[in-house]
Short mmCIF file of C-alpha atoms in Angstrom, two decimals:
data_model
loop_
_atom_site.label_atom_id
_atom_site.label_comp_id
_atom_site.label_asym_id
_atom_site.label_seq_id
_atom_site.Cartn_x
_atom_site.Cartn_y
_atom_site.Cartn_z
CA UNK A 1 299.38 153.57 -128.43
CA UNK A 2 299.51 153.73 -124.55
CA UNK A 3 297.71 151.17 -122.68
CA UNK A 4 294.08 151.62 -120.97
CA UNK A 5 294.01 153.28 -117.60
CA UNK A 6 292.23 150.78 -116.46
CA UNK A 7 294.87 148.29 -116.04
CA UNK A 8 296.49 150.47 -113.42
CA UNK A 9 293.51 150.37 -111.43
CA UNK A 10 292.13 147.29 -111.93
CA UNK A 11 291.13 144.01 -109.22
CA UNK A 12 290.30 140.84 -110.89
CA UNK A 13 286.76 139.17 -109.67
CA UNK A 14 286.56 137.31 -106.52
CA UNK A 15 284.70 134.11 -106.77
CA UNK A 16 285.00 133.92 -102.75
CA UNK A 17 282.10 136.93 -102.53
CA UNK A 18 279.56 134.86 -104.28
CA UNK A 19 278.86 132.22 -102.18
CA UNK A 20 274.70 130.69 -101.13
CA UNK A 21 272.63 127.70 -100.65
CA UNK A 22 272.28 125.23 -103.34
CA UNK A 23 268.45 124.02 -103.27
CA UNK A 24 269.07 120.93 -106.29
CA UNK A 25 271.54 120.11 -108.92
CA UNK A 26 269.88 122.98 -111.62
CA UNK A 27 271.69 126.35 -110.90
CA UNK A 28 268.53 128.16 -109.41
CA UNK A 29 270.50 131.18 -107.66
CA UNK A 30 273.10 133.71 -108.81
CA UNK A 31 275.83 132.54 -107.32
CA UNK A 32 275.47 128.86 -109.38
CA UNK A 33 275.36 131.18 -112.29
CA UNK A 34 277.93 134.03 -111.99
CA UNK A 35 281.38 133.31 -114.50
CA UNK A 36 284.32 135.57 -114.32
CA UNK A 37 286.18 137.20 -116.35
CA UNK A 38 289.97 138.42 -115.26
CA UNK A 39 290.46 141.20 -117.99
CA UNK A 40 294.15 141.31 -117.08
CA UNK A 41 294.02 138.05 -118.63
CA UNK A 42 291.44 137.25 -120.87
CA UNK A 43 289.74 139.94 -123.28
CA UNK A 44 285.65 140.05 -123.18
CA UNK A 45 283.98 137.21 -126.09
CA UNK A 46 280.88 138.98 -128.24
CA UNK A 47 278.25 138.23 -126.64
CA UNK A 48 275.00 136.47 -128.39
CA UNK A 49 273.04 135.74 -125.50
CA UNK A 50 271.44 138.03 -122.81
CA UNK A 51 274.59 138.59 -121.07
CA UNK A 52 274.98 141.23 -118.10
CA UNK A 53 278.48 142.16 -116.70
CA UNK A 54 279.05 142.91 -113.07
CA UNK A 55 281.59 145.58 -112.57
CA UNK A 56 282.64 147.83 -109.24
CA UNK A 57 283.95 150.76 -108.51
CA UNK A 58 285.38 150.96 -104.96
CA UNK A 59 285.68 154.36 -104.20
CA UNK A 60 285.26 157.44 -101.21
CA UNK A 61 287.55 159.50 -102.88
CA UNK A 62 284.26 161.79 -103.86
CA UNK A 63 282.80 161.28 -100.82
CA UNK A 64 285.67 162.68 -99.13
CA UNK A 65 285.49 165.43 -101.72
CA UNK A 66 282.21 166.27 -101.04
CA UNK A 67 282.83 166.39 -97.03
CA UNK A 68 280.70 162.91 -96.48
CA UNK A 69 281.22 160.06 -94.62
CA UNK A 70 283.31 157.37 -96.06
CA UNK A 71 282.98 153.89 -96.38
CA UNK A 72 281.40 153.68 -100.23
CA UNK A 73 284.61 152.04 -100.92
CA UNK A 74 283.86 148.45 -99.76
CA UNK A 75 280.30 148.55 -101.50
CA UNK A 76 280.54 146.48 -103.92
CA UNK A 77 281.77 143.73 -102.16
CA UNK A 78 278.95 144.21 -100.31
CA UNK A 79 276.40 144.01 -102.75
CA UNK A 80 277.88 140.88 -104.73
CA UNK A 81 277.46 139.05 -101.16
CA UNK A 82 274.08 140.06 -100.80
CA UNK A 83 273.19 138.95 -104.43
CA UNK A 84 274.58 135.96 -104.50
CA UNK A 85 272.43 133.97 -103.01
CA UNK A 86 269.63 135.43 -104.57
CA UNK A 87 266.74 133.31 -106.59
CA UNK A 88 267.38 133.47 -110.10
CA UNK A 89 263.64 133.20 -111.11
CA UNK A 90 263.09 132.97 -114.87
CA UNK A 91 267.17 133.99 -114.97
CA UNK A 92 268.05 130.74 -115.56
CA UNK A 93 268.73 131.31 -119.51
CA UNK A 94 270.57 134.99 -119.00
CA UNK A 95 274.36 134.97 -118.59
CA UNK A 96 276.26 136.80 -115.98
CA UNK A 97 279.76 138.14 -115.49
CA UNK A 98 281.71 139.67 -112.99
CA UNK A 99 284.74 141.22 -114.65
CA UNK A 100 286.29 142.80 -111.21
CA UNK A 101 286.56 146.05 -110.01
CA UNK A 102 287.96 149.47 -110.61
CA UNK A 103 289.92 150.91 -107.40
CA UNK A 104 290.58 154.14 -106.46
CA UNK A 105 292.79 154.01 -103.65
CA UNK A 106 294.64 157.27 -104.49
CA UNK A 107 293.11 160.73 -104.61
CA UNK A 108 293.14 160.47 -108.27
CA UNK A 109 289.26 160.05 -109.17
CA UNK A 110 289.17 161.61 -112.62
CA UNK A 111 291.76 158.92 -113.96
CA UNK A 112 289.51 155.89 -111.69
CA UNK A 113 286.56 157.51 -113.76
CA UNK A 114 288.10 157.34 -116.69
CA UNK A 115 289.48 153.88 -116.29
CA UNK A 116 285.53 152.51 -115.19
CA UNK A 117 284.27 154.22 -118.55
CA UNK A 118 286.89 152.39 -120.75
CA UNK A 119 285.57 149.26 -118.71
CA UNK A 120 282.04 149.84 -119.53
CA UNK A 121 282.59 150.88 -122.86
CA UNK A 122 283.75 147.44 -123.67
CA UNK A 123 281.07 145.68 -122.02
CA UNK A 124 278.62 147.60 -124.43
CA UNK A 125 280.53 147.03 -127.82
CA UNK A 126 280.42 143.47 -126.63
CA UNK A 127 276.58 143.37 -126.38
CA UNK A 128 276.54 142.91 -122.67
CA UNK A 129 274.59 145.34 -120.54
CA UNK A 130 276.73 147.23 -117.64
CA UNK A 131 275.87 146.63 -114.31
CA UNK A 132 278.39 149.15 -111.90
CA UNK A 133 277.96 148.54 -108.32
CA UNK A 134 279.53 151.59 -106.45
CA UNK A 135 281.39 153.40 -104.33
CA UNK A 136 280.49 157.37 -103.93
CA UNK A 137 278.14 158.96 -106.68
CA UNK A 138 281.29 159.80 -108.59
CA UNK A 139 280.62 156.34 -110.43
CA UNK A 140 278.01 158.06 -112.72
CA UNK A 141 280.25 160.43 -114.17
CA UNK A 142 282.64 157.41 -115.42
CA UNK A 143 279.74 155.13 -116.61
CA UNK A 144 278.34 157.78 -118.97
CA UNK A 145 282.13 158.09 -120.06
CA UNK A 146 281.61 154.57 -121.22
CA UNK A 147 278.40 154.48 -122.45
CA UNK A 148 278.99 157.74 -124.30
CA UNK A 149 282.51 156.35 -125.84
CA UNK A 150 280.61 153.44 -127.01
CA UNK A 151 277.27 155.31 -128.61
CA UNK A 152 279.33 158.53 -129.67
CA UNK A 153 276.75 160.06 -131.65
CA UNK A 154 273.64 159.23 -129.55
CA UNK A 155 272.42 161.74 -126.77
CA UNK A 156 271.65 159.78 -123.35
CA UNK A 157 269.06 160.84 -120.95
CA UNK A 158 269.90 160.03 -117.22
CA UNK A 159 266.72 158.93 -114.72
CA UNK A 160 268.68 159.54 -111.43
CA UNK A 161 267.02 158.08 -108.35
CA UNK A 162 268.73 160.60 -105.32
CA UNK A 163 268.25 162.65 -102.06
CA UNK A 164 270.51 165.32 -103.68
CA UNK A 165 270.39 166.37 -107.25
CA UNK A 166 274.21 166.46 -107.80
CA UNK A 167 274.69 169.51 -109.72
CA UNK A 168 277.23 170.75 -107.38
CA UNK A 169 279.87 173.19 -108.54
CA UNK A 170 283.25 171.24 -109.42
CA UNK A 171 285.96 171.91 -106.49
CA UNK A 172 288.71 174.29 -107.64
CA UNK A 173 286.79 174.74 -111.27
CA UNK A 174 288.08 171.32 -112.01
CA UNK A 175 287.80 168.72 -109.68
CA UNK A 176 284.86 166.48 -109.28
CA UNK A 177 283.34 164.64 -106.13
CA UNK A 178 280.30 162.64 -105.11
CA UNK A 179 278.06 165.80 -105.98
CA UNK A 180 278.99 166.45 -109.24
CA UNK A 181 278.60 163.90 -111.75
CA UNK A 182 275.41 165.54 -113.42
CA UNK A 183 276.96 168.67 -114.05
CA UNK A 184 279.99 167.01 -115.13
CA UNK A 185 277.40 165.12 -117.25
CA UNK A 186 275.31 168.23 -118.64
CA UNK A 187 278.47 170.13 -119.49
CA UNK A 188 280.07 167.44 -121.61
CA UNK A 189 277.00 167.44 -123.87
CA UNK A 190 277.15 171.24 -123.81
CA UNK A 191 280.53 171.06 -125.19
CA UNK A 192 279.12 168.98 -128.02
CA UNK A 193 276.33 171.05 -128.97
CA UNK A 194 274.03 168.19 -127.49
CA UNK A 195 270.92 168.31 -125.62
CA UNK A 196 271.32 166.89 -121.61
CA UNK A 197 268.28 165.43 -120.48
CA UNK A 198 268.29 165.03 -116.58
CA UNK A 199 265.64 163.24 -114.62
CA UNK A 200 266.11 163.29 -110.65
CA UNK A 201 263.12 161.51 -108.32
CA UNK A 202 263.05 161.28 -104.52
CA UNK A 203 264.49 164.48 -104.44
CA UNK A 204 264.59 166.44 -100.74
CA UNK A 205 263.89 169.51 -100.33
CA UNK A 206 266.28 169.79 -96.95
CA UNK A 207 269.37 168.20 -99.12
CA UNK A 208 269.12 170.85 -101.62
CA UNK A 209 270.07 174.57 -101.38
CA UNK A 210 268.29 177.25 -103.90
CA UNK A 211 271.35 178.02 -106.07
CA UNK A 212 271.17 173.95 -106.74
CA UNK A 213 267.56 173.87 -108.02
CA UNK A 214 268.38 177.23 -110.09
CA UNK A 215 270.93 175.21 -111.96
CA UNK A 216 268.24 172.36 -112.37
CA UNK A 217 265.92 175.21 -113.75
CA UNK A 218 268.06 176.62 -116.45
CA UNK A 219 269.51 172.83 -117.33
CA UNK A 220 266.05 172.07 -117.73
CA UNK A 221 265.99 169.39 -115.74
CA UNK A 222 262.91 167.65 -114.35
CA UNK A 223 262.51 166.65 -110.69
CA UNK A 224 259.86 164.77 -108.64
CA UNK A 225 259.99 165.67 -104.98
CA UNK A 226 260.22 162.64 -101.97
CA UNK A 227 256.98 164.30 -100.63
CA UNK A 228 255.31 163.92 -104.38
CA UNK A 229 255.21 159.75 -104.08
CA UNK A 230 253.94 159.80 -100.77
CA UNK A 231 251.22 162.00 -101.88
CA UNK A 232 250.58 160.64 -105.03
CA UNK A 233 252.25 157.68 -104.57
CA UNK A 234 254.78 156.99 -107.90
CA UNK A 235 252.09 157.85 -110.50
CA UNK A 236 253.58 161.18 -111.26
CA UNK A 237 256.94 159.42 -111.69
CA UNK A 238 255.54 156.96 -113.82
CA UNK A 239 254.42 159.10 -116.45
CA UNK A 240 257.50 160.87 -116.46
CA UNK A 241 259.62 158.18 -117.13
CA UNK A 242 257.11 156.73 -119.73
CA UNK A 243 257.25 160.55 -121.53
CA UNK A 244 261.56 160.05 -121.11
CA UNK A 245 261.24 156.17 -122.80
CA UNK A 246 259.20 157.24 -125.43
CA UNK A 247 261.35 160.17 -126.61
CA UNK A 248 264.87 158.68 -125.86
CA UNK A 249 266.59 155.85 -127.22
CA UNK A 250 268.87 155.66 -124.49
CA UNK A 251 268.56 156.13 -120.87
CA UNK A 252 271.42 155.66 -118.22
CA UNK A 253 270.20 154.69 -114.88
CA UNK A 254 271.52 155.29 -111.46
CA UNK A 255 270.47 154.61 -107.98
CA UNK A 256 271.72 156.47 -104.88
CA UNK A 257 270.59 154.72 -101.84
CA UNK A 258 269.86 157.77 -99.97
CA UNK A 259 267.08 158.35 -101.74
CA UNK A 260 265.60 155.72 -99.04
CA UNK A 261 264.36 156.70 -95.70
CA UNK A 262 266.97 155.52 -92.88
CA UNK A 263 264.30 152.36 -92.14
CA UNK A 264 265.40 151.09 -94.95
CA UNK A 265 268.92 152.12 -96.02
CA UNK A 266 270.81 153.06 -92.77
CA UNK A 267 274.02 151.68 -94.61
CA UNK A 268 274.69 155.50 -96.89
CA UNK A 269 277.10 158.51 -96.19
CA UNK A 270 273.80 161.04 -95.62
CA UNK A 271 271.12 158.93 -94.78
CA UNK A 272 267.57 160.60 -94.63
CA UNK A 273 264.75 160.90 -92.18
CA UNK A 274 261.81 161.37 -94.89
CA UNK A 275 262.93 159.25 -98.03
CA UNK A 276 261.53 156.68 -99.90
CA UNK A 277 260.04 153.23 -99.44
CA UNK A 278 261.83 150.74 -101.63
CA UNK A 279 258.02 149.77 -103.35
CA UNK A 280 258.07 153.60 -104.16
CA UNK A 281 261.08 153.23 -106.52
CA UNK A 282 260.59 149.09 -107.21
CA UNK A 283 257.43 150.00 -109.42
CA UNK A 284 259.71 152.61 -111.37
CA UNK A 285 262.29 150.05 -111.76
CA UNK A 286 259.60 147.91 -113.39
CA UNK A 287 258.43 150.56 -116.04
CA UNK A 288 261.97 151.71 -116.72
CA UNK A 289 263.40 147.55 -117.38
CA UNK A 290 259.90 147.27 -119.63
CA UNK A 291 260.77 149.94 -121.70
CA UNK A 292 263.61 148.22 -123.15
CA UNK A 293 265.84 151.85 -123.17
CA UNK A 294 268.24 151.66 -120.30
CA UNK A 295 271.61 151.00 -121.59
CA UNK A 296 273.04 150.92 -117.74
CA UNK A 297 272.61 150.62 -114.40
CA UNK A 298 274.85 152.08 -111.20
CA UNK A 299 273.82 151.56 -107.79
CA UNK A 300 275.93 154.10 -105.29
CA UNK A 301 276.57 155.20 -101.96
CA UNK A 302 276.10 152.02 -100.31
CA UNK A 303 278.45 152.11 -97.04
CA UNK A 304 279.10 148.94 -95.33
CA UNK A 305 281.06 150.22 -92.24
CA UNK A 306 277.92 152.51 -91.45
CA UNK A 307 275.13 149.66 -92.09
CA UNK A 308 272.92 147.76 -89.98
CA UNK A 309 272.74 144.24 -90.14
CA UNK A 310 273.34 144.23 -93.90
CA UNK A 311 270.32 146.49 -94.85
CA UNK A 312 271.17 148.72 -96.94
CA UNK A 313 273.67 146.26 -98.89
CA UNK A 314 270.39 143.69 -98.58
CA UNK A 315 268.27 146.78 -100.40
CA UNK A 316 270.60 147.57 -102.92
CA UNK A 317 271.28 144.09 -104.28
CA UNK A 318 267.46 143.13 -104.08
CA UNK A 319 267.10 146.64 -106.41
CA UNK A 320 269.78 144.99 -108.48
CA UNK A 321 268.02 141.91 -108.51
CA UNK A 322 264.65 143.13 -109.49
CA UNK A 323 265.52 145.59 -112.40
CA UNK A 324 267.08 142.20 -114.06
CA UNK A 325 264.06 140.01 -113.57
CA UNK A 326 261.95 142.22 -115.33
CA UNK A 327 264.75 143.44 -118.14
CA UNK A 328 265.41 139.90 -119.04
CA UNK A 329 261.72 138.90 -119.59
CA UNK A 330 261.87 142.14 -121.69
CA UNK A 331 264.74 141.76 -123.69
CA UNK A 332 264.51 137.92 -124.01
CA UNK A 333 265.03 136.55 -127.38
CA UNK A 334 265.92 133.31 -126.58
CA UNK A 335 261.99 132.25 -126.13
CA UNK A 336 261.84 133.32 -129.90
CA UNK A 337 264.67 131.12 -131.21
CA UNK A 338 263.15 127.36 -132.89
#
C-alpha cells in the first residue's frame, strides 16, 4: 500500500502562533489550552471527550486559478494568532488540537486537496470535529473529500456562507480553482446516484453572472441574496437552515469571508462594497452549532498581505470562536457524566 499524500505535503503545528495573556493560573484562553499533534510523528488517540482539531490549508494555488488576488496562503497562520488569545468561556472542559497544516506550494491543488481530505477524514473516525482554516475556497472541495471518505454512505448538505456561489466551470474540463468546489461537490454525488444539497447565503448579485445562477437552478440549489438580510434581516436564512437541519443528518459548513462588506473584512482576494455585517451571519452560526448537524467547519479566503490592521484575520477567528462556544454547550456530554 502506498503511503498518504498527505505526508508529502504536510507542516507540523507551530506552538510559536499561539501565543496571549495569561489572566490566573486556570487556562482561561485558547492558547493555555491548544495541544499538538505532529502526525509525521505521532498517529491521532480516539477521542472520548469533546475534542476539536485545528487543521490548515495554505494555499493561492485556486486563487491564482481563478484570476484573484493571492495571499490566502498565509491564512491560517493568521487566524491561529488571532484565536489564540481568545477567552475560552465555558471551553474550559473541550479539548483542542492543532495537527499542522497542508501546503500547497506547487501548482498541484487536486493532490493538496486530496491530501487535506485524508487529514480530515481521520480527524472524524477519531471522534474529533474538523476545524480547516484556509487558504483559497479550493479548501471545500478537499474537506468534503474527507468527510465523505469517512461517512461513505451518508449524503452531506453544504450551508455555504459566500459573495460568489462557486459553481464555476472546471478550467480545461478538469482542473479546479477557488470557484469550483461546489460543482466539484454536486458532480461527485451525481456520479453516485446521490442527491447534492447546496445552500449559498450572502450571495451578490454583481459577483454572479446568469449562466452561474442557471446552474444553481437546475442543481437545485437554494440561495439567499446579501440584499435579503438587510431587508429582512437573517430571518429568511434562519428558517432555511432550520428546514436543511431538520432534513439532513449531516451538514458541512464553510465560510468565505467575502461574504462581508469591506468594513469588516478588507483582508479577502474580492472584497465587497455591499456584503454582510458579521451579526448578520453570527446569529446563523448560532442556529446552525444548536442543531447539533454540522460535521465541519472551513473558514476561506482570508488574505493577510491585503488586510488592515488584522481585521479580517480578527473576524474570521472571532467566527471561529463563536460557532465553538455555542457547539460545545450543544454537544456537551461531560455535564451529564456522575
Amino acid at each position: 500500500m502506498s503511503d498518504p499524500v498527505w505526508k508529502n505535503r504536510y507542516k507540523p503545528p507551530q506552538a510559536s502562533l499561539w501565543k496571549g495573556r495569561q489572566d490566573s493560573e486556570i487556562k482561561e484562553r485558547f492558547f493555555e489550552k491548544i495541544i499538538f499533534s505532529d502526525l509525521s510523528k505521532v498517529s491521532l488517540e480516539q477521542s472520548s471527550a469533546q475534542t476539536y482539531g485545528f487543521v490548515g490549508f495554505a494555499s493561492d494555488e485556486g486563487i491564482k486559478r481563478n484570476l484573484g488576488r493571492k495571499g490566502a496562503f498565509k491564512g491560517p497562520e493568521a487566524i491561529r494568532k488571532a484565536l489564540a488569545n481568545f477567552p475560552l468561556h465555558h471551553l474550559e472542559k473541550a479539548s483542542f488540537i492543532d495537527v499542522g497544516d497542508i501546503l500547497c506550494e506547487d501548482e498541484n491543488l487536486e493532490e493538496a486537496q486530496q491530501a487535506l481530505g485524508e487529514i480530515v477524514s481521520d480527524l472524524l473516525s477519531k471522534h474529533i470535529f474538523p476545524v480547516v482554516l484556509g487558504g483559497g475556497h479550493e479548501i471545500s472541495w478537499g474537506m468534503h473529500q474527507g468527510i465523505v471518505a469517512a461517512q461513505p454512505n451518508n449524503p452531506v448538505a453544504v450551508i455555504n456562507f459566500d459573495a460568489h456561489l462557486d459553481l464555476r466551470p472546471l478550467l480545461k474540463g478538469v482542473l479546479g480553482s477557488s470557484g469550483t468546489s461546489f460543482l466539484q461537490i454536486a458532480k461527485s454525488y451525481e456520479a453516485r446516484g446521490l442527491e447534492f444539497e447546496y445552500v449559498c447565503l450572502g450571495l451578490q448579485q454583481t459577483g454572479n453572472t446568469k449562466s452561474l445562477l442557471d446552474v444553481a437552478h437546475q442543481q437545485g440549489s437554494r440561495v439567499i441574496f446579501a440584499e435579503d438580510f438587510f431587508a429582512h434581516g437573517p430571518q429568511k436564512s434562519l428558517e432555511l437552515i432550520r428546514e436543511i437541519t431538520h432534513k439532513k443528518a449531516a451538514i458541512h459548513l464553510t465560510i468565505c469571508m467575502d461574504v462581508f462588506a469591506a468594513a469588516f473584512a478588507p483582508g479577502v482576494s474580492s472584497p465587497q462594497v455591499l456584503g454582510l455585517f458579521p451579526w448578520h451571519v453570527m446569529l446563523c452560526l448560532k442556529e446552525l452549532a444548536h442543531s447539533g448537524r454540522v460535521v465541519g467547519f472551513d473558514i476561506a479566503e482570508l488574505s493577510p498581505p491585503l488586510d488592515t490592521q488584522d481585521m479580517t484575520a480578527k473576524l474570521a477567528a472571532s467566527l471561529v470562536a463563536h460557532f465553538l462556544y455555542e457547539h460545545f454547550q450543544q454537544n456537551d456530554t461531560t455535564s451529564l457524566t456522575p
